[in-house]
Amino acid sequence: MGFALPILVFCLVIALMAGDAQRHSSEYVRVAVQQKLPDQLAADMLRTADAVNNWRHGRTLSDGPVTPAQTGMIPAPDSRIKSVILSNRLWIWVPATDGVFTALRNQSMTSALALTVSGGRLLMADGTDMNLALPSGVTEGSVVYLN
């Protein structure tokens, strides 16, 4: 009977350590997903631009949305990414998502084609207004890749 209390204390200590390890593990996963999401969205935006540009080469296209199915993209990009051709320009955008603009600029080698929407205007990284009318569906805070 004298060993019951030390064994109970030992079991409680092990249970507390396991709970703490689980909490650290879930925090690690949360941070990893948070960092991966912007990078993946940016990569999908650039992959979409490449696929659409290859697909439209040699075609006469009218204004309108372009779907991954039309271009034959496999695997399909994230469903939040939208693309449309307007006035012979390819617009690819994703609604406001933390970190995507930075990831897009990094992955596109700080391209001037990586833009944001602020105050209903399309802005370059330095704040220069592009003076372009936004396509339907591009909302405040969206990250845009213009081609």
Short mmCIF file of C-alpha atoms in Angstrom, two decimals:
data_model
loop_
_atom_site.label_atom_id
_atom_site.label_comp_id
_atom_site.label_asym_id
_atom_site.label_seq_id
_atom_site.Cartn_x
_atom_site.Cartn_y
_atom_site.Cartn_z
CA MET A 1 0.00 0.00 0.00
CA GLY A 2 2.93 2.32 0.61
CA PHE A 3 3.81 2.37 -3.09
CA ALA A 4 0.34 3.50 -4.27
CA LEU A 5 0.88 7.21 -3.62
CA PRO A 6 4.26 7.47 -5.41
CA ILE A 7 2.90 5.46 -8.34
CA LEU A 8 -0.18 7.72 -8.55
CA VAL A 9 2.03 10.85 -8.48
CA PHE A 10 4.30 9.34 -11.16
CA CYS A 11 1.27 8.60 -13.39
CA LEU A 12 -0.05 12.15 -12.96
CA VAL A 13 3.33 13.62 -13.89
CA ILE A 14 3.49 11.43 -17.03
CA ALA A 15 -0.07 12.45 -17.98
CA LEU A 16 0.76 16.14 -17.58
CA MET A 17 3.91 15.77 -19.67
CA ALA A 18 1.97 13.99 -22.42
CA GLY A 19 -0.67 16.73 -22.44
CA ASP A 20 1.99 19.41 -22.70
CA ALA A 21 3.69 17.56 -25.58
CA GLN A 22 0.33 17.32 -27.40
CA ARG A 23 -0.30 21.05 -26.94
CA HIS A 24 3.16 21.89 -28.37
CA SER A 25 2.58 19.51 -31.28
CA SER A 26 -0.77 21.08 -32.22
CA GLU A 27 0.75 24.57 -32.00
CA TYR A 28 3.56 23.47 -34.32
CA VAL A 29 1.04 22.12 -36.84
CA ARG A 30 -1.04 25.32 -36.65
CA VAL A 31 2.00 27.53 -37.31
CA ALA A 32 3.22 25.28 -40.13
CA VAL A 33 -0.18 25.39 -41.85
CA GLN A 34 -0.37 29.15 -41.37
CA GLN A 35 3.01 29.59 -43.10
CA LYS A 36 2.31 27.03 -45.84
CA LEU A 37 -1.06 28.44 -46.90
CA PRO A 38 0.22 31.76 -48.30
CA ASP A 39 3.08 30.04 -50.11
CA GLN A 40 0.74 27.49 -51.67
CA LEU A 41 -1.79 30.14 -52.76
CA ALA A 42 0.99 32.23 -54.33
CA ALA A 43 2.38 29.18 -56.13
CA ASP A 44 -1.09 28.29 -57.40
CA MET A 45 -1.58 31.86 -58.66
CA LEU A 46 1.66 31.73 -60.64
CA ARG A 47 0.87 28.24 -61.91
CA THR A 48 -2.54 29.50 -63.03
CA ALA A 49 -0.95 32.43 -64.87
CA ASP A 50 1.40 30.06 -66.67
CA ALA A 51 -1.36 27.61 -67.60
CA VAL A 52 -3.74 30.32 -68.85
CA ASN A 53 -1.02 32.07 -70.86
CA ASN A 54 -0.01 28.79 -72.50
CA TRP A 55 -3.65 27.91 -73.18
CA ARG A 56 -4.58 31.27 -74.70
CA HIS A 57 -1.48 31.45 -76.93
CA GLY A 58 -2.69 31.54 -80.53
CA ARG A 59 -6.37 31.82 -79.56
CA THR A 60 -8.64 34.77 -80.00
CA LEU A 61 -10.51 35.08 -76.74
CA SER A 62 -13.33 37.24 -75.56
CA ASP A 63 -13.50 38.75 -72.11
CA GLY A 64 -14.62 36.42 -69.36
CA PRO A 65 -13.59 33.96 -66.68
CA VAL A 66 -11.07 31.21 -67.35
CA THR A 67 -11.47 27.98 -65.40
CA PRO A 68 -8.78 25.41 -64.60
CA ALA A 69 -10.80 22.87 -66.58
CA GLN A 70 -10.50 25.01 -69.72
CA THR A 71 -6.72 25.13 -69.42
CA GLY A 72 -6.32 21.50 -68.39
CA MET A 73 -4.59 22.33 -65.10
CA ILE A 74 -3.87 19.24 -63.04
CA PRO A 75 -4.06 19.40 -60.13
CA ALA A 76 -6.53 22.24 -60.02
CA PRO A 77 -5.41 25.30 -58.04
CA ASP A 78 -7.02 26.35 -54.79
CA SER A 79 -10.69 27.12 -55.41
CA ARG A 80 -10.36 30.63 -53.92
CA ILE A 81 -8.18 31.66 -56.86
CA LYS A 82 -10.15 33.32 -59.64
CA SER A 83 -9.01 34.28 -63.12
CA VAL A 84 -10.57 36.34 -65.86
CA ILE A 85 -9.49 37.88 -69.13
CA LEU A 86 -10.55 41.52 -69.39
CA SER A 87 -9.41 43.80 -72.21
CA ASN A 88 -6.84 41.19 -73.25
CA ARG A 89 -5.29 41.20 -69.74
CA LEU A 90 -5.19 38.20 -67.49
CA TRP A 91 -6.33 38.95 -63.96
CA ILE A 92 -5.69 36.33 -61.28
CA TRP A 93 -6.72 37.10 -57.74
CA VAL A 94 -7.42 35.66 -54.35
CA PRO A 95 -9.49 37.37 -51.65
CA ALA A 96 -7.60 39.01 -48.79
CA THR A 97 -5.49 36.34 -47.08
CA ASP A 98 -2.64 37.16 -44.71
CA GLY A 99 0.82 36.58 -46.14
CA VAL A 100 -0.19 35.91 -49.76
CA PHE A 101 1.03 39.24 -51.13
CA THR A 102 4.47 38.76 -49.57
CA ALA A 103 4.65 35.15 -50.76
CA LEU A 104 3.58 36.17 -54.28
CA ARG A 105 6.20 38.92 -54.43
CA ASN A 106 8.88 36.51 -53.22
CA GLN A 107 7.93 33.75 -55.64
CA SER A 108 7.57 36.12 -58.59
CA MET A 109 10.95 37.70 -57.91
CA THR A 110 9.32 40.94 -56.70
CA SER A 111 7.39 41.28 -59.94
CA ALA A 112 5.56 44.54 -60.55
CA LEU A 113 2.64 42.34 -61.61
CA ALA A 114 1.91 41.43 -57.96
CA LEU A 115 -0.66 43.97 -56.79
CA THR A 116 -3.19 44.63 -54.05
CA VAL A 117 -6.62 46.24 -53.95
CA SER A 118 -7.01 49.09 -51.51
CA GLY A 119 -9.72 51.72 -51.47
CA GLY A 120 -11.22 50.13 -54.56
CA ARG A 121 -8.01 50.81 -56.51
CA LEU A 122 -5.37 48.45 -57.87
CA LEU A 123 -2.03 49.36 -56.29
CA MET A 124 1.56 48.35 -56.91
CA ALA A 125 3.76 47.41 -53.94
CA ASP A 126 5.02 51.02 -53.71
CA GLY A 127 1.44 52.35 -53.61
CA THR A 128 1.29 53.52 -57.23
CA ASP A 129 -2.27 53.37 -58.56
CA MET A 130 -2.50 51.29 -61.75
CA ASN A 131 -5.59 53.29 -62.86
CA LEU A 132 -7.35 50.15 -64.08
CA ALA A 133 -10.99 49.25 -63.58
CA LEU A 134 -11.32 46.13 -61.46
CA PRO A 135 -13.08 43.07 -62.85
CA SER A 136 -16.28 41.97 -61.16
CA GLY A 137 -15.52 39.90 -58.08
CA VAL A 138 -12.22 41.55 -57.12
CA THR A 139 -12.82 42.79 -53.60
CA GLU A 140 -11.08 45.06 -51.11
CA GLY A 141 -7.82 43.56 -49.88
CA SER A 142 -7.56 41.06 -52.73
CA VAL A 143 -4.11 40.06 -53.96
CA VAL A 144 -3.92 40.32 -57.75
CA TYR A 145 -1.46 38.99 -60.29
CA LEU A 146 -1.91 40.95 -63.52
CA ASN A 147 -0.56 39.76 -66.82
#
